[in-house]
CSV table of C-alpha atoms in Angstrom, one decimal:
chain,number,residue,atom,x,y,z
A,1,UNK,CA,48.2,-38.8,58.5
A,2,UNK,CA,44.7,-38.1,58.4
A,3,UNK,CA,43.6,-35.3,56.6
A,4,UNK,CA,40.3,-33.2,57.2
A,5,UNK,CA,38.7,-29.7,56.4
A,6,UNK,CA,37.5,-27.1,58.5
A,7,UNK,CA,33.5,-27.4,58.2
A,8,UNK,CA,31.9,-23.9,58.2
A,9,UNK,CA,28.4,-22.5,57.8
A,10,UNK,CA,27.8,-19.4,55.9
A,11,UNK,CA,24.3,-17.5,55.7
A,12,UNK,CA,24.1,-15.3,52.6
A,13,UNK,CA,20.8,-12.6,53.4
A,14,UNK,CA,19.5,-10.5,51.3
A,15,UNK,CA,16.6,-7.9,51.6
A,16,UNK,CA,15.3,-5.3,49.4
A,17,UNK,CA,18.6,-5.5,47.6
A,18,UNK,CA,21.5,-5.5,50.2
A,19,UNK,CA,23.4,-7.9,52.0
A,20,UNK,CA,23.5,-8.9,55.6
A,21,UNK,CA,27.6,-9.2,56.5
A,22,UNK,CA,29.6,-8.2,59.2
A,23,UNK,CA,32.8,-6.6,59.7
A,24,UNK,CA,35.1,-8.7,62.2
A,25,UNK,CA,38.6,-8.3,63.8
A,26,UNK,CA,41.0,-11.3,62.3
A,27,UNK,CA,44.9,-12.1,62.6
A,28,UNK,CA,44.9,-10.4,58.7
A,29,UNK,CA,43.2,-7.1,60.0
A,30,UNK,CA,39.4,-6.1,59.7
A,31,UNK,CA,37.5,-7.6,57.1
A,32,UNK,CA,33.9,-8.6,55.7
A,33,UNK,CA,32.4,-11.7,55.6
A,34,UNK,CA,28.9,-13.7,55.5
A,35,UNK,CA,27.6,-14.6,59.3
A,36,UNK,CA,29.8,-17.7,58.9
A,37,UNK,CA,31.5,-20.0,61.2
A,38,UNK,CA,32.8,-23.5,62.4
A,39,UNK,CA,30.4,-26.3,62.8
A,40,UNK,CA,30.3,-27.5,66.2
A,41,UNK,CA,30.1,-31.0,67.5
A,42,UNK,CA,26.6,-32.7,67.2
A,43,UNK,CA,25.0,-29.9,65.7
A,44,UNK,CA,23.3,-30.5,62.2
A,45,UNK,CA,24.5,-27.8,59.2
A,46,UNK,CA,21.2,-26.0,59.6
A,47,UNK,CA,21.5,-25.7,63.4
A,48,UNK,CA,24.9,-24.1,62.8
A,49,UNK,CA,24.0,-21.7,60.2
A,50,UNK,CA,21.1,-20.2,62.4
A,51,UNK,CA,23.2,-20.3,65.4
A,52,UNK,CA,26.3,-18.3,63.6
A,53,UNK,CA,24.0,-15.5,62.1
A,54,UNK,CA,22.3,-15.1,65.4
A,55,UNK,CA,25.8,-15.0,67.2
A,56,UNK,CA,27.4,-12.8,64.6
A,57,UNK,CA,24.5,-10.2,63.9
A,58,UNK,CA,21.9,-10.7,66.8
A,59,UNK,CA,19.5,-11.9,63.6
A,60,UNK,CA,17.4,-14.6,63.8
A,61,UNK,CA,18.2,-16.5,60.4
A,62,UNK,CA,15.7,-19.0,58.9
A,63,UNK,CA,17.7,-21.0,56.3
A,64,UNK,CA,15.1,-21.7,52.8
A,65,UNK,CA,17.5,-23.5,50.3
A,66,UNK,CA,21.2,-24.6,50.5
A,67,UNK,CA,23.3,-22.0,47.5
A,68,UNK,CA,25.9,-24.3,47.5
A,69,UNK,CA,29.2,-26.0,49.0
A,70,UNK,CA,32.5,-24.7,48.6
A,71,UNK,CA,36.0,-26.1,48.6
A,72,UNK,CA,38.5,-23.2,49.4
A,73,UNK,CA,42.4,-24.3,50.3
A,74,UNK,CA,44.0,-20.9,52.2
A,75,UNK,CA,47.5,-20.7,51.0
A,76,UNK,CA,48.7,-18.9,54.0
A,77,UNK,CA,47.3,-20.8,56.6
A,78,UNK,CA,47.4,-24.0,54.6
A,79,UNK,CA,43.6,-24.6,56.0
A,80,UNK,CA,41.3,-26.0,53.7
A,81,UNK,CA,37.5,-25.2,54.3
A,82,UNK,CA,34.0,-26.7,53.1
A,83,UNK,CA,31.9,-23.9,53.1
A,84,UNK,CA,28.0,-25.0,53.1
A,85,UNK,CA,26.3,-21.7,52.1
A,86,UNK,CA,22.0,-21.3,52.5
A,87,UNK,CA,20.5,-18.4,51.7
A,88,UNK,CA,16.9,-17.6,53.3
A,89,UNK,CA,14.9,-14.5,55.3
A,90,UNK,CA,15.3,-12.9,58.6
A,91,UNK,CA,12.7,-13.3,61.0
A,92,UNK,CA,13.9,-11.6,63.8
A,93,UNK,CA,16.3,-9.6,66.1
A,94,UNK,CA,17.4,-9.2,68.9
A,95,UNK,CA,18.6,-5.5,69.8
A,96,UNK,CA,19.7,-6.4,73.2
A,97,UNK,CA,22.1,-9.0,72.4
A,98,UNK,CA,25.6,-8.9,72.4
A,99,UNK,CA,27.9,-9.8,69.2
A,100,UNK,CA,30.7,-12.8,69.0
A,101,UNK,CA,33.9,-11.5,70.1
A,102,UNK,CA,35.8,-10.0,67.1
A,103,UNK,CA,32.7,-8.8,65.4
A,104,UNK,CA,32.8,-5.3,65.1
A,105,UNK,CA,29.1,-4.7,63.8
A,106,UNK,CA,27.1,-5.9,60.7
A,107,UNK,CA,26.3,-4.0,57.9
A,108,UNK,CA,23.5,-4.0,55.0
A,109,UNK,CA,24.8,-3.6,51.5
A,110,UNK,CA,24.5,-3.8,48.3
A,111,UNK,CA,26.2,-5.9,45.9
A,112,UNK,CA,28.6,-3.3,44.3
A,113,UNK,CA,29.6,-1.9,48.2
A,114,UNK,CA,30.8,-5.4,48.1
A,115,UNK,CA,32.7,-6.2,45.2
A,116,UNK,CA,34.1,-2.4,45.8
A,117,UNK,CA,35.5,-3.8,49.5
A,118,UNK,CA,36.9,-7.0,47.9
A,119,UNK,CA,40.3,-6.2,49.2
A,120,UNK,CA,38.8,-6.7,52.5
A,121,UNK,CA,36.9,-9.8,52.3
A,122,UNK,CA,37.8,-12.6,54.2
A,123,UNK,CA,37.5,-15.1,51.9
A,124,UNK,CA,37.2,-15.1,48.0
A,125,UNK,CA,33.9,-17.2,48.8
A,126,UNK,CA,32.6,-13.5,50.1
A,127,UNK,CA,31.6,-12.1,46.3
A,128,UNK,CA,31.8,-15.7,45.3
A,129,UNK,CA,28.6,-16.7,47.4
A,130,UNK,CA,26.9,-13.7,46.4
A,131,UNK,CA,27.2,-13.6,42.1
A,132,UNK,CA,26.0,-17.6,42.9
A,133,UNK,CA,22.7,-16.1,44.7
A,134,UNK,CA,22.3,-13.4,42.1
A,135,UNK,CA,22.5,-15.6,39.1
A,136,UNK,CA,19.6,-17.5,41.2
A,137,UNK,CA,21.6,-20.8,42.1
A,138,UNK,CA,19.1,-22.6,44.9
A,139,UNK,CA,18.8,-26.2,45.9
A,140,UNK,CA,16.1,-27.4,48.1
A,141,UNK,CA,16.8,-28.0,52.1
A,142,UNK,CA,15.9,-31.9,51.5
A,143,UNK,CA,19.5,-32.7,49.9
A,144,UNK,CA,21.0,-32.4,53.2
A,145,UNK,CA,20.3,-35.5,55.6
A,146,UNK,CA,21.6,-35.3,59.3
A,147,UNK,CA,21.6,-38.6,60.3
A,148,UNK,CA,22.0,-39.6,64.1
């Protein structure tokens, strides 16, 4: 048996001190997260991470450095993930557009809001992502290679 993890995307925003997230319907209830999601076929990890925050938040995300990667094994589901998190600016939005199903809205906070909605997160790599980008953790875009 083969065994592979889910590939996600994760954008973590921040301007003038708060954090872009949204608040999304799952199976476990409502809960926070980074604009994140699933990689999709032939799409590089910088495509995806642009697509998912414009999806998720109707923000046009332009990825500057790559935080991190993250291995993360949920217990309950038995899923593990690999989380490639960037961090970078928003350069636009788009009022008019309409959210990814299961999004409720997305929300601008600070780092303490946060930690303080832990309970609700949907991943430990929520806070996780964030202390990373506040203790200044940032590789440069040229480790990644998408090769065709």
């Amino acid at each position: 048996m083969v065994w592979k993890p889910n590939v996600t995307v994760a954008a973590v925003i921040e301007q003038d001190g708060r954090f872009l997230l949204v608040e999304e319907r799952t199976a476990r209830g409502i809960r926070f997260n980074q604009p994140a999601g699933h990689l999709e076929r032939h799409e590089s990890l910088l495509q995806g991470v642009v697509r998912e925050t414009l999806e998720e938040t109707a923000y046009v995300f332009a990825p500057e450095w790559l935080l991190g990667i993250y291995r993360w094994h949920h217990r309950g589901t038995r899923t593990t993930y690999l989380r490639f998190a960037f961090s970078g600016r928003v350069t636009g939005f788009d009022a008019g557009r309409k959210l990814d199903e299961g999004i409720i809205r997305a929300h601008w906070l600070g780092p303490e809001e946060i930690r303080n909605r832990s309970p609700r997160h949907r991943s430990p790599l929520v806070m996780r992502c964030i202390d990373d980008y506040l203790a200044g953790k940032r590789y440069p875009l040229e480790l990644i290679t998408h090769y065709e």
